[in-house]
PDB file of C-alpha atoms in Angstrom:
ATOM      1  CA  UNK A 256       3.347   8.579 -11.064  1.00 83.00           C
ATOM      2  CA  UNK A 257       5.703   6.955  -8.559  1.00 85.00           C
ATOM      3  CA  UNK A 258       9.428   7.123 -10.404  1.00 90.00           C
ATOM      4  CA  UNK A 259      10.773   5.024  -7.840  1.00 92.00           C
ATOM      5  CA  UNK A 260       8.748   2.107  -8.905  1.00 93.00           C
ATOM      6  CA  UNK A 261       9.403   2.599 -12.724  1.00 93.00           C
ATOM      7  CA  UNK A 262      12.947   3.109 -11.873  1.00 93.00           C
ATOM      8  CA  UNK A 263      13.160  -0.487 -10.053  1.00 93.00           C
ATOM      9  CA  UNK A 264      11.422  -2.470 -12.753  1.00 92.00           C
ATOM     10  CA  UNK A 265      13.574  -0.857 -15.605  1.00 94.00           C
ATOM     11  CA  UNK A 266      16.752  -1.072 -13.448  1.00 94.00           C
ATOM     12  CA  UNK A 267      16.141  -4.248 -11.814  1.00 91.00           C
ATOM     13  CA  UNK A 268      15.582  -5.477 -15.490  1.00 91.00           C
ATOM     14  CA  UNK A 269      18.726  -4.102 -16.547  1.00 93.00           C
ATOM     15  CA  UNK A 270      20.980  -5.419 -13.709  1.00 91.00           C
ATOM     16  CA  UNK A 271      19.199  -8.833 -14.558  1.00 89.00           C
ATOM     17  CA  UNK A 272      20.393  -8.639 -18.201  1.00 90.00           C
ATOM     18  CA  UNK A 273      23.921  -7.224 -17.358  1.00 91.00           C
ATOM     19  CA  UNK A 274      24.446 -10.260 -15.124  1.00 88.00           C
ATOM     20  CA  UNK A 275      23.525 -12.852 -17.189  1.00 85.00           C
ATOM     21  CA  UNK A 276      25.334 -11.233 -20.829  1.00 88.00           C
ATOM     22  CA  UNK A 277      28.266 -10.315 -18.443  1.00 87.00           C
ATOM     23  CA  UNK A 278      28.702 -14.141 -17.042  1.00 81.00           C
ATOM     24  CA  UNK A 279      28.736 -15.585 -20.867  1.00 80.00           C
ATOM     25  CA  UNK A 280      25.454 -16.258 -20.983  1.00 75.00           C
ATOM     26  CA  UNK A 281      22.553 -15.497 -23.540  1.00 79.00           C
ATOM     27  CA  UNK A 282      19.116 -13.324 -22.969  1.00 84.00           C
ATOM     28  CA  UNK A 283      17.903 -16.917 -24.657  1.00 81.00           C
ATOM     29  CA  UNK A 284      19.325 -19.219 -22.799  1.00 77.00           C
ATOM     30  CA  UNK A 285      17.540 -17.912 -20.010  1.00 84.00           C
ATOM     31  CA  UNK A 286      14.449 -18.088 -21.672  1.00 86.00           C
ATOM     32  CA  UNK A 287      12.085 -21.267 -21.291  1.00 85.00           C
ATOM     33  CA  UNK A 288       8.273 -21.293 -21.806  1.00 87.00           C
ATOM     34  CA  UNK A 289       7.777 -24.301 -19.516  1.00 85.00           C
ATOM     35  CA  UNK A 290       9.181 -22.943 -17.027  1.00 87.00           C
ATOM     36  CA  UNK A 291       7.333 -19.854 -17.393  1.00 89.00           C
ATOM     37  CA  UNK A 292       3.752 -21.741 -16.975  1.00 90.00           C
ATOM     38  CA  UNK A 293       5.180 -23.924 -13.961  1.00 90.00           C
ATOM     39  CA  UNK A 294       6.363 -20.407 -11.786  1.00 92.00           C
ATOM     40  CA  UNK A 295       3.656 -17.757 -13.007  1.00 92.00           C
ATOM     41  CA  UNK A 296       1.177 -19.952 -13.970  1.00 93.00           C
ATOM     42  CA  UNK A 297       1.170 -22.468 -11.478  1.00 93.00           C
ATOM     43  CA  UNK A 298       1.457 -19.987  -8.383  1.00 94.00           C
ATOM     44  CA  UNK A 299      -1.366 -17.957  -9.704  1.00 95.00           C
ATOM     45  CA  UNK A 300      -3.393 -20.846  -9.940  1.00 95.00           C
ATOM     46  CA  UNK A 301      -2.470 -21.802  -6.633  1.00 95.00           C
ATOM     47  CA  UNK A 302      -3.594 -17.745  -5.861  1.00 94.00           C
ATOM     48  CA  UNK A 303      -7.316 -18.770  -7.383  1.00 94.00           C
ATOM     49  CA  UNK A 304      -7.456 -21.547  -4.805  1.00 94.00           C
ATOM     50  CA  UNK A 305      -6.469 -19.514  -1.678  1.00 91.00           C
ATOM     51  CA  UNK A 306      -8.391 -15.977  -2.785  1.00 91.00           C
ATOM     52  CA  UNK A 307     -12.147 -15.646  -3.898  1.00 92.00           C
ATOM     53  CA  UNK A 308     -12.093 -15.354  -7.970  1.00 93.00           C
ATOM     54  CA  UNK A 309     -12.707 -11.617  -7.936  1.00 93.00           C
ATOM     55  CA  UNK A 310      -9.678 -10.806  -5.626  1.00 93.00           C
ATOM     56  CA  UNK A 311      -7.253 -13.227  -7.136  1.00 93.00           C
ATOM     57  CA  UNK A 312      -8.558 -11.637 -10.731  1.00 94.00           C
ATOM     58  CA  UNK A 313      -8.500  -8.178  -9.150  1.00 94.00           C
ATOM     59  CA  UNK A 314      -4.851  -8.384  -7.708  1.00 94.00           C
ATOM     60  CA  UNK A 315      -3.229  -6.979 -10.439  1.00 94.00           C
ATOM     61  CA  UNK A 316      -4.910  -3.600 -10.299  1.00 94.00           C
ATOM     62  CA  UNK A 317      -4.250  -3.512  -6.510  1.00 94.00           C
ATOM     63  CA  UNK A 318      -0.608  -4.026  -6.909  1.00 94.00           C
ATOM     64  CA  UNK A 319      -0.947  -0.959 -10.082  1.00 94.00           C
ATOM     65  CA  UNK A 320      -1.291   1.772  -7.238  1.00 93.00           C
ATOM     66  CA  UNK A 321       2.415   0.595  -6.541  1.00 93.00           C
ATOM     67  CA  UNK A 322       3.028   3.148  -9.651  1.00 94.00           C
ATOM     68  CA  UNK A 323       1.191   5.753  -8.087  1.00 92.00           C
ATOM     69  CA  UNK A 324       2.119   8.311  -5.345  1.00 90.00           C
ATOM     70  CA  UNK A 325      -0.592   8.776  -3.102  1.00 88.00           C
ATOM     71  CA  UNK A 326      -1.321  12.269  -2.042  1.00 86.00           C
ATOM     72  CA  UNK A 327      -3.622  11.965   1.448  1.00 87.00           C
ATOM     73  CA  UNK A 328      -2.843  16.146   2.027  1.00 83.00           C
ATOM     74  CA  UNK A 329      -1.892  16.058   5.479  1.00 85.00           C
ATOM     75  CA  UNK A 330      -0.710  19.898   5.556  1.00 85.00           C
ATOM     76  CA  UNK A 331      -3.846  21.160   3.772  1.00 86.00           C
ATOM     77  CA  UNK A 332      -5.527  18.746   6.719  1.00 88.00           C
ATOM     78  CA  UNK A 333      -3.568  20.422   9.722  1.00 89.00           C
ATOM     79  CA  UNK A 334      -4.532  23.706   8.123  1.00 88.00           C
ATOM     80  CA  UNK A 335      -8.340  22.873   7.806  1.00 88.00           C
ATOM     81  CA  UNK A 336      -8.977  21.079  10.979  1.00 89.00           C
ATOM     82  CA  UNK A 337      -7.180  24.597  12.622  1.00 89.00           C
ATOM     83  CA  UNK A 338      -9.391  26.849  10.467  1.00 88.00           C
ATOM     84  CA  UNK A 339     -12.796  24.776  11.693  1.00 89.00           C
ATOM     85  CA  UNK A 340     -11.109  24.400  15.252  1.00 89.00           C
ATOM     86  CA  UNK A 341     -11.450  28.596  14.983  1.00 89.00           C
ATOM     87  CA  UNK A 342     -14.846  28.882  13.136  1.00 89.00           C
ATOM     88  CA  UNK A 343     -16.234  26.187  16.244  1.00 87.00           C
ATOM     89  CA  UNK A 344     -14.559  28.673  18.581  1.00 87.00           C
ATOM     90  CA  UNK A 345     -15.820  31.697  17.367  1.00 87.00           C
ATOM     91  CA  UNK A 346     -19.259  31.418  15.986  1.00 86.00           C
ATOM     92  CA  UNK A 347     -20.277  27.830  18.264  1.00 86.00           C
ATOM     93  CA  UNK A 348     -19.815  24.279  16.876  1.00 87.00           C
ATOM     94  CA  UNK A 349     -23.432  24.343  15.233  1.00 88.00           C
ATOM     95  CA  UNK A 350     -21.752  27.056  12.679  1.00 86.00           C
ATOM     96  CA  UNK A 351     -19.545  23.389  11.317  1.00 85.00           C
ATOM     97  CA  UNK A 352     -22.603  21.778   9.456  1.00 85.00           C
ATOM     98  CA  UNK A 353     -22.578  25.118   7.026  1.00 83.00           C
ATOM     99  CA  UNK A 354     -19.584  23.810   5.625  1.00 76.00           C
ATOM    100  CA  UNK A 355     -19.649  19.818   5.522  1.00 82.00           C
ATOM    101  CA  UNK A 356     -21.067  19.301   2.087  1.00 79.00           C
ATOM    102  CA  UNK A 357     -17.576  20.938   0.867  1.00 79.00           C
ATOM    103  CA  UNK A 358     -15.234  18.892   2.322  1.00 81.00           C
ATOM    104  CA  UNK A 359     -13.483  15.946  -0.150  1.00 83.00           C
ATOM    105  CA  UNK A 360     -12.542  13.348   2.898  1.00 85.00           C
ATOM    106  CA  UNK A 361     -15.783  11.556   3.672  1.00 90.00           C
ATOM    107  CA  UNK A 362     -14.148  10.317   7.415  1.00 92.00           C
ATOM    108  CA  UNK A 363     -13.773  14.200   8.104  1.00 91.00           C
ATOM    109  CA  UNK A 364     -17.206  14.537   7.363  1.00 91.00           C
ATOM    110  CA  UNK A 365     -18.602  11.510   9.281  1.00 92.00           C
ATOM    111  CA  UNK A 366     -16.662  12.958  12.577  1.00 93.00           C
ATOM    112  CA  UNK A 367     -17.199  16.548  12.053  1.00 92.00           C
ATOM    113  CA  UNK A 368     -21.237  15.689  11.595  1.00 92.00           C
ATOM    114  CA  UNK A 369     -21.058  13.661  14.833  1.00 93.00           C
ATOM    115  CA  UNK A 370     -19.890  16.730  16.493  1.00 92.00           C
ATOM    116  CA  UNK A 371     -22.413  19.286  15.025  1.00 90.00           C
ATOM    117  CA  UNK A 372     -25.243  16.602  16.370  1.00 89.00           C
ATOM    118  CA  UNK A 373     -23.784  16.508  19.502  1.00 88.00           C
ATOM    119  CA  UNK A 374     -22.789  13.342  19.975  1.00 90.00           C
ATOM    120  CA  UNK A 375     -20.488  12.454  22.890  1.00 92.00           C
ATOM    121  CA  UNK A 376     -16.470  12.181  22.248  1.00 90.00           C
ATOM    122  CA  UNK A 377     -15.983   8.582  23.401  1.00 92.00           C
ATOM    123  CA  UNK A 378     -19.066   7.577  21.090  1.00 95.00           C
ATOM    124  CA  UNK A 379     -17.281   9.419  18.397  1.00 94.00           C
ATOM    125  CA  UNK A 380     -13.622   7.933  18.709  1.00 94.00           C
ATOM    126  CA  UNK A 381     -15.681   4.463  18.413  1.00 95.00           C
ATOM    127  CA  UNK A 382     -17.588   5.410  15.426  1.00 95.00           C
ATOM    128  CA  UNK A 383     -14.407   6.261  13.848  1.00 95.00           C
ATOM    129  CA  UNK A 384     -11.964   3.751  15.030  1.00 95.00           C
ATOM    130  CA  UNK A 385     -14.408   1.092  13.741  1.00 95.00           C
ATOM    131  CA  UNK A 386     -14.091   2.625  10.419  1.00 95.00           C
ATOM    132  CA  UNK A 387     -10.606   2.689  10.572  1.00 95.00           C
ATOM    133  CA  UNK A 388     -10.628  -0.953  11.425  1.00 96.00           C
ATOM    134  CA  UNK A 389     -12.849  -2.086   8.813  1.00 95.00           C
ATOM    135  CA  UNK A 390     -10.718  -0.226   6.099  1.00 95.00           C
ATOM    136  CA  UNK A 391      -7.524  -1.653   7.877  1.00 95.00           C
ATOM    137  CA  UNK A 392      -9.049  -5.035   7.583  1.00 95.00           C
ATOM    138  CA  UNK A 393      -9.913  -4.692   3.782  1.00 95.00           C
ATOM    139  CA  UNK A 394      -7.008  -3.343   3.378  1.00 95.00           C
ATOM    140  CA  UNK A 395      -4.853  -6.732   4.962  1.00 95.00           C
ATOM    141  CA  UNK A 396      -6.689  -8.851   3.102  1.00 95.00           C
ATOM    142  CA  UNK A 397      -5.270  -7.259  -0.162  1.00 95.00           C
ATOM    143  CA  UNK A 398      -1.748  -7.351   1.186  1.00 96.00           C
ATOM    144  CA  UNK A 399      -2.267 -10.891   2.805  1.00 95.00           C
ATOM    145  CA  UNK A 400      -2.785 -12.083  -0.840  1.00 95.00           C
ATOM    146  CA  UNK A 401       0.143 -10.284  -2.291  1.00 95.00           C
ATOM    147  CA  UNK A 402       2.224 -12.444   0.197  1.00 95.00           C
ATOM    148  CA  UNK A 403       0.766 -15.224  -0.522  1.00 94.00           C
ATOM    149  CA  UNK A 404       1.178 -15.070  -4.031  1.00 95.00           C
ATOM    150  CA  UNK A 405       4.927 -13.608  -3.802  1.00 94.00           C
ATOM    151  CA  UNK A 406       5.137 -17.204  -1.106  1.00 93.00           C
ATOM    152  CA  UNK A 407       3.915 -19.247  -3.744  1.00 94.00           C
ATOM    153  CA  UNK A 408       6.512 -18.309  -6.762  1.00 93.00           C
ATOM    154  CA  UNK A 409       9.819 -19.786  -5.008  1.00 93.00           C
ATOM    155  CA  UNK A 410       7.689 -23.231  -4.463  1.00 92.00           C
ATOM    156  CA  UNK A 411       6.798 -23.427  -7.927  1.00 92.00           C
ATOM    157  CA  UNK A 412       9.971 -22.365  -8.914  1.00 90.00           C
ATOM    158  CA  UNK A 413      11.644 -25.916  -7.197  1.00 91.00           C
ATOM    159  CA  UNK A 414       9.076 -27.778  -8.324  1.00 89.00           C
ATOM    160  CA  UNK A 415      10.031 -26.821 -11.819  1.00 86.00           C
ATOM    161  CA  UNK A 416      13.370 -27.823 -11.043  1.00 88.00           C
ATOM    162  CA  UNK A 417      12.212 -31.359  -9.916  1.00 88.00           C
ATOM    163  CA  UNK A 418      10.495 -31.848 -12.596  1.00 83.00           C
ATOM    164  CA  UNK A 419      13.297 -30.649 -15.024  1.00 81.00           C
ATOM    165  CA  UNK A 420      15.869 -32.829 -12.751  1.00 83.00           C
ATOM    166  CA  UNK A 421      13.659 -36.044 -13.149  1.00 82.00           C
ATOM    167  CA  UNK A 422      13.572 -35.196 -17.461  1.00 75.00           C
ATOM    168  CA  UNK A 423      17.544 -35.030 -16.850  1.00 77.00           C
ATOM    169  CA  UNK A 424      17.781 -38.352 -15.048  1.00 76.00           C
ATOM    170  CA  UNK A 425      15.535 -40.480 -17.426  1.00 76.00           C
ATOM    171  CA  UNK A 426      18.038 -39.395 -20.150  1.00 73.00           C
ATOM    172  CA  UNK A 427      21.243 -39.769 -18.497  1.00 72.00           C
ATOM    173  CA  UNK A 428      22.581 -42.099 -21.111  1.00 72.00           C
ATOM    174  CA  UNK A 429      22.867 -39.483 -23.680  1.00 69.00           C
ATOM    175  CA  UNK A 430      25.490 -37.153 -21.119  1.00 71.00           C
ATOM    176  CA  UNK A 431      26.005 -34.799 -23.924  1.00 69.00           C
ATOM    177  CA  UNK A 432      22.334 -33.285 -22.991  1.00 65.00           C
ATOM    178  CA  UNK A 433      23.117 -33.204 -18.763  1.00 71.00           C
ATOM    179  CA  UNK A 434      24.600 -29.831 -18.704  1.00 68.00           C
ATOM    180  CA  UNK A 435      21.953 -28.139 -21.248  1.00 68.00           C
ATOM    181  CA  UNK A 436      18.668 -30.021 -19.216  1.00 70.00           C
ATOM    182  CA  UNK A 437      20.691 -28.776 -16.394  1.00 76.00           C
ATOM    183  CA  UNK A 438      20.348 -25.304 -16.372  1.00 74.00           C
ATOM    184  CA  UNK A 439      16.713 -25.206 -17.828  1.00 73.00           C
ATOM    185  CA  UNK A 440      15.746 -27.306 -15.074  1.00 78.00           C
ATOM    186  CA  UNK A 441      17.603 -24.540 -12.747  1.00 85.00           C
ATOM    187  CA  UNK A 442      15.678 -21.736 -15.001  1.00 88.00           C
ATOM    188  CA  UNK A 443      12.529 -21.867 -13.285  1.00 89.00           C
ATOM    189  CA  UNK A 444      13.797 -21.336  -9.956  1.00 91.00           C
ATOM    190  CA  UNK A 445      15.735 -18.307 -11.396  1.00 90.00           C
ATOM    191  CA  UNK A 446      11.658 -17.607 -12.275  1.00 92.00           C
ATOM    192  CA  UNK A 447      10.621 -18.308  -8.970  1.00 92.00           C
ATOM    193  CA  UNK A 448      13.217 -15.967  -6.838  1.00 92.00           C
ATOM    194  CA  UNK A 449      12.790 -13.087  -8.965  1.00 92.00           C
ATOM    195  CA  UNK A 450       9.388 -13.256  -9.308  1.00 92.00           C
ATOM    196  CA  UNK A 451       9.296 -12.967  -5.140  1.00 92.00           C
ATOM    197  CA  UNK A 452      12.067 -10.882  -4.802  1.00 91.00           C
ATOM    198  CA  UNK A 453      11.748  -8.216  -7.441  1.00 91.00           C
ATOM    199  CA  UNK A 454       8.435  -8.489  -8.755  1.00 91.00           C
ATOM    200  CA  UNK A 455       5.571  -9.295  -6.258  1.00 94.00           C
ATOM    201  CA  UNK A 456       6.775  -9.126  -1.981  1.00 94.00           C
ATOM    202  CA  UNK A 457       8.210  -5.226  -3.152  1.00 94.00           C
ATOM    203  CA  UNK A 458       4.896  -3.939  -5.109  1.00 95.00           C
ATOM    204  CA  UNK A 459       3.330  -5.338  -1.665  1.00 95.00           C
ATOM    205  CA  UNK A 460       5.774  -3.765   0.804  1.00 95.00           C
ATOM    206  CA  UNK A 461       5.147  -0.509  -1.193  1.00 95.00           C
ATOM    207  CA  UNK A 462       1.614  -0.825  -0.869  1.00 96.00           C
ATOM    208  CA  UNK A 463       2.153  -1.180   3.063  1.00 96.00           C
ATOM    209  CA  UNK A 464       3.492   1.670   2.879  1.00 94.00           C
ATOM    210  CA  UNK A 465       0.519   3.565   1.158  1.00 95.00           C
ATOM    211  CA  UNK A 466      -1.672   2.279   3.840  1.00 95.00           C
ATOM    212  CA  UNK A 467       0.263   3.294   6.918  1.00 95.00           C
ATOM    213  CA  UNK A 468       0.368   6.852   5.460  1.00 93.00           C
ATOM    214  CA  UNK A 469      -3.535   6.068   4.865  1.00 94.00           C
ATOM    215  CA  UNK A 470      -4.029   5.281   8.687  1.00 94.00           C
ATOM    216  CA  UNK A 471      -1.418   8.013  10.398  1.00 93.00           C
ATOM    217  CA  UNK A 472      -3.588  10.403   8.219  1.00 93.00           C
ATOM    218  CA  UNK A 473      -6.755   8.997   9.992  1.00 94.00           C
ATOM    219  CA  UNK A 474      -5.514   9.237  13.449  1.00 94.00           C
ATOM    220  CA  UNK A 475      -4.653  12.957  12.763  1.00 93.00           C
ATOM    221  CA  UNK A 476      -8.895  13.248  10.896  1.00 94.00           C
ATOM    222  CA  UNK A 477      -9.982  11.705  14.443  1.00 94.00           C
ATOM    223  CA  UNK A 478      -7.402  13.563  16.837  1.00 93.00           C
ATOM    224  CA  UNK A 479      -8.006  16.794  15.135  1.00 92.00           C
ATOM    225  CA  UNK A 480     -12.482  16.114  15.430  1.00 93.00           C
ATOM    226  CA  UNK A 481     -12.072  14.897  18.892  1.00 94.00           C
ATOM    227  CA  UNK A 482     -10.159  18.154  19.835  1.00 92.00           C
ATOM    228  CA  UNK A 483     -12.659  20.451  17.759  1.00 91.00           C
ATOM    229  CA  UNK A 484     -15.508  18.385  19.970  1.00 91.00           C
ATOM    230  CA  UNK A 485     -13.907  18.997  22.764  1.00 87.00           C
ATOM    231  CA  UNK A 486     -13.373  22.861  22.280  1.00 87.00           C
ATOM    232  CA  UNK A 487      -9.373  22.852  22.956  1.00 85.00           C
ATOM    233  CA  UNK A 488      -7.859  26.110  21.786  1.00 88.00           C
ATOM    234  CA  UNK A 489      -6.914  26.194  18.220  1.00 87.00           C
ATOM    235  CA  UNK A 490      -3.062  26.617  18.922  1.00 88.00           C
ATOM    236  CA  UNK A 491      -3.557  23.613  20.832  1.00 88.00           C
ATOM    237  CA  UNK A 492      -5.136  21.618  17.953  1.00 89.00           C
ATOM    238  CA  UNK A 493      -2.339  22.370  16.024  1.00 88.00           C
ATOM    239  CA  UNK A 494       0.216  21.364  17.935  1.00 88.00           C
ATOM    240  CA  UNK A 495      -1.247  17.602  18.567  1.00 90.00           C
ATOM    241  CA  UNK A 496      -1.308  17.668  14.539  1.00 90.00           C
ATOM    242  CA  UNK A 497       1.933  18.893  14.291  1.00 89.00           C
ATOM    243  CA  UNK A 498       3.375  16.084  16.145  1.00 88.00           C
ATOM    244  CA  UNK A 499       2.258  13.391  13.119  1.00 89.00           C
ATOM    245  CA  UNK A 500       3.797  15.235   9.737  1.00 86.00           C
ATOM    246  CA  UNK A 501       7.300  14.933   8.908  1.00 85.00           C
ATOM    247  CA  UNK A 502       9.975  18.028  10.538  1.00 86.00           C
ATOM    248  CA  UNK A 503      10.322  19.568   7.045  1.00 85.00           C
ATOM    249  CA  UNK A 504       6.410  19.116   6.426  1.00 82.00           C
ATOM    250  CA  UNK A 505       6.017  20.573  10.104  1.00 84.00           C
ATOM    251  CA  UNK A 506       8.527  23.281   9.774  1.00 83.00           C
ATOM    252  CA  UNK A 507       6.939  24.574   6.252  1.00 80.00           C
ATOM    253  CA  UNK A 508       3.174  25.733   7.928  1.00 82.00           C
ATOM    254  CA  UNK A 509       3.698  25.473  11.791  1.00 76.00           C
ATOM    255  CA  UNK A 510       4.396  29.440  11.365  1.00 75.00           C
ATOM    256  CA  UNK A 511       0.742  29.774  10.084  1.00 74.00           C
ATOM    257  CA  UNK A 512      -1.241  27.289  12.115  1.00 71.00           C
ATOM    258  CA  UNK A 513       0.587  28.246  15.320  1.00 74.00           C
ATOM    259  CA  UNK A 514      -0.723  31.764  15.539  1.00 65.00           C
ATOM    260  CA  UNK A 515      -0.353  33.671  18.928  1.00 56.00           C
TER     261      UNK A 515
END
């Protein structure tokens, strides 16, 4: 469970309710039910138009892993691809397959069964960029509608206001009522900011995040097979992995992956 994320909803809730009971107003008065179907309602409907139904429906799982930390083991990785990097070198790269079946990452797998067959490095670093560019691409499409939706909510949020602003003006003979149409009519572009500013651009910009660990992890799965094909020295191997993880991550097993 990612704290960080709990942390900003329940905080970023609280500094929202601080502000508005410490500048006179009421939890109430910001409160308006129109204005809640113009700004969430009306940008996710604009979401169904833009996305296919099953990824505009499907959004809110994607943007759930925001509350999860993802673990993609890059020092058990660097400590496995050094181990096989070893077994290649000492009993012959044919000695790999006996072990395959037991590894979890199924891109390991596809490049470390390339190698047993035999298959030439540049055909290899092909197989596997392409992979990595199809799960890039999947992954972008996810984020582009994340944007889109967190692009939509400020839009919405005016419009609201226009629409509250035009209520205001057909009624301006009665100018006991300005000041209270007034603010609801500024209420849904209250909406609108937070719900792009707090709510759905940061759950996206988080899940960036996840991916780019996703795809440094990758590089280091393909660097690390591409070495092992190649039949560098183990000490070597390590090093080029070494260079990806983090200096404490690095400084924690380089003693037992750089072995003289």
């Amino acid at each position: 469970m990612d704290l960080a994320t709990i942390i900003g909803l329940v905080g970023g809730t609280a500094c929202v309710v601080m502000s508005i009971l410490t500048s006179g107003g009421t939890l109430m008065g910001v409160v308006d039910i129109p204005s809640v179907f113009m700004t969430i309602g009306g940008s996710y409907m604009a979401l169904m138009i833009v996305a296919p139904l099953k990824k505009a429906l499907g959004v809110f799982a994607i943007m759930g892993r925001a509350f999860k930390i993802p673990d993609f083991g890059e020092r058990t990785l660097v400590q496995n691809m050094v181990a096989l990097s070893e077994k290649a070198r000492r009993e012959g790269i044919l000695a790999l397959e006996e072990g395959l079946e037991d590894l979890d990452d199924e891109f390991m797998k596809t490049g470390l069964r390339l190698v047993v067959d035999g298959t030439d490095g540049a055909v290899i670093r092909g197989i596997l960029e392409n992979e990595m560019n199809c799960i890039e691409s999947r992954h972008m499409e996810w984020l582009n509608i994340i944007a889109q939706w967190s692009g939509y909510a400020p839009g919405f949020g005016m419009t609201g206001t226009v629409v509250g602003l035009i209520g205001m003006l057909r009624n301006m003979e009665d100018t006991s009522s300005i000041g209270p149409n007034m603010a609801v009519a500024l209420i849904t572009t209250l909406y609108g900011a937070l719900m792009a500013n707090w709510l759905i651009a940061p759950f996206g910009q988080k899940l960036q995040a996840h991916h780019n660990d996703e795809m440094r992890v990758k590089e280091m799965i393909v660097e690390g097979v591409l070495s092992i094909q190649a039949g560098d020295n183990p000490r070597i191997l390590a090093m080029k992995l070494l260079t990806y993880l983090d200096p404490k991550t690095r400084k924690a097993i380089e003693s037992d992956v750089l072995k003289d």
